[in-house]
Amino acid sequence: CHKVSVSKDARLSEVKAKMAAVVKLDPTQLHLRRSARQQQVKDESQTLRAAQWAEASALYLGHGAPCKPDEFVLNIQIYQGSGGPRRTLDAFTMPVKEGMKIQQVREAV
């Protein structure tokens, strides 16, 4: 866990750039989330205040460029259920355009 101090009037893109510098990664290949399991923040032009981020709130930095406004992240999982406890394992994630048909998703994979 790293700490970065910024003004509430800082844009999310600026905060992401500061966070990326701390961990020595390219900010264009990272995205922000409110928590590890929530959706990506798509509008990084907002300020922390406009995005209603509370003081001392955590920002999660994720690998992968942010999705475009008309995209969302599809999480692909592998189901293991034969001969033991049933569970799913994360296989991969991919950005998918809103309104894509299953056949188009299959072709993209």
mmCIF file of C-alpha atoms in Angstrom:
data_model
loop_
_atom_site.group_PDB
_atom_site.id
_atom_site.type_symbol
_atom_site.label_atom_id
_atom_site.label_comp_id
_atom_site.label_asym_id
_atom_site.label_seq_id
_atom_site.Cartn_x
_atom_site.Cartn_y
_atom_site.Cartn_z
ATOM 1 C CA CYS A 1 0.000 0.000 0.000
ATOM 2 C CA HIS A 2 1.364 3.391 -1.030
ATOM 3 C CA LYS A 3 0.139 6.835 -0.020
ATOM 4 C CA VAL A 4 -0.124 9.826 -2.331
ATOM 5 C CA SER A 5 -1.354 13.205 -1.081
ATOM 6 C CA VAL A 6 -3.342 15.315 -3.535
ATOM 7 C CA SER A 7 -5.915 18.091 -3.520
ATOM 8 C CA LYS A 8 -9.581 17.196 -3.914
ATOM 9 C CA ASP A 9 -9.504 19.501 -6.943
ATOM 10 C CA ALA A 10 -6.950 17.274 -8.694
ATOM 11 C CA ARG A 11 -8.198 15.400 -11.737
ATOM 12 C CA LEU A 12 -8.319 11.618 -11.524
ATOM 13 C CA SER A 13 -5.876 11.415 -14.443
ATOM 14 C CA GLU A 14 -3.368 13.500 -12.429
ATOM 15 C CA VAL A 15 -3.812 11.284 -9.381
ATOM 16 C CA LYS A 16 -3.313 8.177 -11.532
ATOM 17 C CA ALA A 17 -0.122 9.668 -13.002
ATOM 18 C CA LYS A 18 1.237 10.350 -9.487
ATOM 19 C CA MET A 19 0.349 6.838 -8.366
ATOM 20 C CA ALA A 20 1.958 5.341 -11.481
ATOM 21 C CA ALA A 21 5.156 7.274 -10.815
ATOM 22 C CA VAL A 22 5.336 5.831 -7.292
ATOM 23 C CA VAL A 23 5.109 2.260 -8.578
ATOM 24 C CA LYS A 24 7.195 3.063 -11.689
ATOM 25 C CA LEU A 25 4.582 2.054 -14.280
ATOM 26 C CA ASP A 26 3.187 3.716 -17.400
ATOM 27 C CA PRO A 27 -0.070 5.498 -16.430
ATOM 28 C CA THR A 28 -1.598 4.858 -19.875
ATOM 29 C CA GLN A 29 -1.520 1.123 -19.123
ATOM 30 C CA LEU A 30 -3.360 1.470 -15.799
ATOM 31 C CA HIS A 31 -6.911 2.184 -14.702
ATOM 32 C CA LEU A 32 -8.564 3.349 -11.476
ATOM 33 C CA ARG A 33 -11.238 1.656 -9.376
ATOM 34 C CA ARG A 34 -13.012 2.554 -6.134
ATOM 35 C CA SER A 35 -12.256 -0.930 -4.823
ATOM 36 C CA ALA A 36 -10.604 -4.072 -6.133
ATOM 37 C CA ARG A 37 -13.933 -5.591 -7.291
ATOM 38 C CA GLN A 38 -15.716 -2.481 -8.594
ATOM 39 C CA GLN A 39 -15.913 -1.250 -12.162
ATOM 40 C CA GLN A 40 -13.189 0.835 -13.730
ATOM 41 C CA VAL A 41 -13.491 4.601 -13.520
ATOM 42 C CA LYS A 42 -14.096 5.661 -17.124
ATOM 43 C CA ASP A 43 -14.092 9.457 -16.768
ATOM 44 C CA GLU A 44 -10.648 10.376 -15.504
ATOM 45 C CA SER A 45 -11.191 14.042 -16.372
ATOM 46 C CA GLN A 46 -13.298 14.495 -13.205
ATOM 47 C CA THR A 47 -11.800 15.918 -10.053
ATOM 48 C CA LEU A 48 -11.753 13.879 -6.858
ATOM 49 C CA ARG A 49 -14.408 16.245 -5.503
ATOM 50 C CA ALA A 50 -16.699 15.802 -8.540
ATOM 51 C CA ALA A 51 -16.263 12.016 -8.387
ATOM 52 C CA GLN A 52 -17.278 12.217 -4.707
ATOM 53 C CA TRP A 53 -14.152 10.574 -3.387
ATOM 54 C CA ALA A 54 -14.088 11.025 0.380
ATOM 55 C CA GLU A 55 -11.032 12.250 2.220
ATOM 56 C CA ALA A 56 -8.492 9.528 2.916
ATOM 57 C CA SER A 57 -10.325 7.141 0.565
ATOM 58 C CA ALA A 58 -8.391 4.447 -1.208
ATOM 59 C CA LEU A 59 -8.003 4.422 -4.975
ATOM 60 C CA TYR A 60 -7.197 1.092 -6.558
ATOM 61 C CA LEU A 61 -4.780 1.046 -9.458
ATOM 62 C CA GLY A 62 -5.393 -1.810 -11.899
ATOM 63 C CA HIS A 63 -3.337 -3.236 -14.762
ATOM 64 C CA GLY A 64 -4.635 -2.540 -18.232
ATOM 65 C CA ALA A 65 -5.667 0.642 -19.967
ATOM 66 C CA PRO A 66 -9.062 2.070 -18.961
ATOM 67 C CA CYS A 67 -12.104 1.036 -20.956
ATOM 68 C CA LYS A 68 -13.670 3.491 -23.353
ATOM 69 C CA PRO A 69 -17.091 4.929 -22.396
ATOM 70 C CA ASP A 70 -18.908 2.377 -24.612
ATOM 71 C CA GLU A 71 -16.951 -0.620 -23.271
ATOM 72 C CA PHE A 72 -17.003 -2.774 -20.170
ATOM 73 C CA VAL A 73 -14.730 -5.491 -18.826
ATOM 74 C CA LEU A 74 -15.808 -9.080 -19.374
ATOM 75 C CA ASN A 75 -14.314 -11.469 -16.803
ATOM 76 C CA ILE A 76 -13.786 -14.962 -18.212
ATOM 77 C CA GLN A 77 -13.617 -17.741 -15.626
ATOM 78 C CA ILE A 78 -12.963 -21.469 -15.768
ATOM 79 C CA TYR A 79 -15.406 -23.684 -13.895
ATOM 80 C CA GLN A 80 -13.866 -26.690 -12.154
ATOM 81 C CA GLY A 81 -16.431 -29.053 -10.768
ATOM 82 C CA SER A 82 -15.597 -32.634 -11.568
ATOM 83 C CA GLY A 83 -14.370 -34.862 -8.765
ATOM 84 C CA GLY A 84 -13.893 -32.296 -6.044
ATOM 85 C CA PRO A 85 -15.120 -29.024 -4.656
ATOM 86 C CA ARG A 86 -16.730 -26.840 -7.279
ATOM 87 C CA ARG A 87 -15.034 -23.528 -7.887
ATOM 88 C CA THR A 88 -14.195 -20.986 -10.538
ATOM 89 C CA LEU A 89 -10.787 -19.647 -11.449
ATOM 90 C CA ASP A 90 -10.136 -16.350 -13.206
ATOM 91 C CA ALA A 91 -8.859 -17.043 -16.719
ATOM 92 C CA PHE A 92 -8.597 -13.550 -18.259
ATOM 93 C CA THR A 93 -10.433 -10.278 -18.757
ATOM 94 C CA MET A 94 -11.077 -8.358 -21.946
ATOM 95 C CA PRO A 95 -12.768 -5.098 -22.919
ATOM 96 C CA VAL A 96 -16.038 -5.642 -24.778
ATOM 97 C CA LYS A 97 -18.073 -3.037 -26.611
ATOM 98 C CA GLU A 98 -21.610 -2.508 -25.416
ATOM 99 C CA GLY A 99 -24.060 -4.377 -27.631
ATOM 100 C CA MET A 100 -21.609 -6.978 -28.938
ATOM 101 C CA LYS A 101 -23.101 -10.342 -29.865
ATOM 102 C CA ILE A 102 -21.707 -13.555 -28.359
ATOM 103 C CA GLN A 103 -20.350 -14.565 -31.766
ATOM 104 C CA GLN A 104 -18.379 -11.293 -31.947
ATOM 105 C CA VAL A 105 -16.950 -11.892 -28.470
ATOM 106 C CA ARG A 106 -15.887 -15.417 -29.503
ATOM 107 C CA GLU A 107 -14.169 -14.055 -32.593
ATOM 108 C CA ALA A 108 -12.366 -11.405 -30.519
ATOM 109 C CA VAL A 109 -11.005 -14.060 -28.150
#
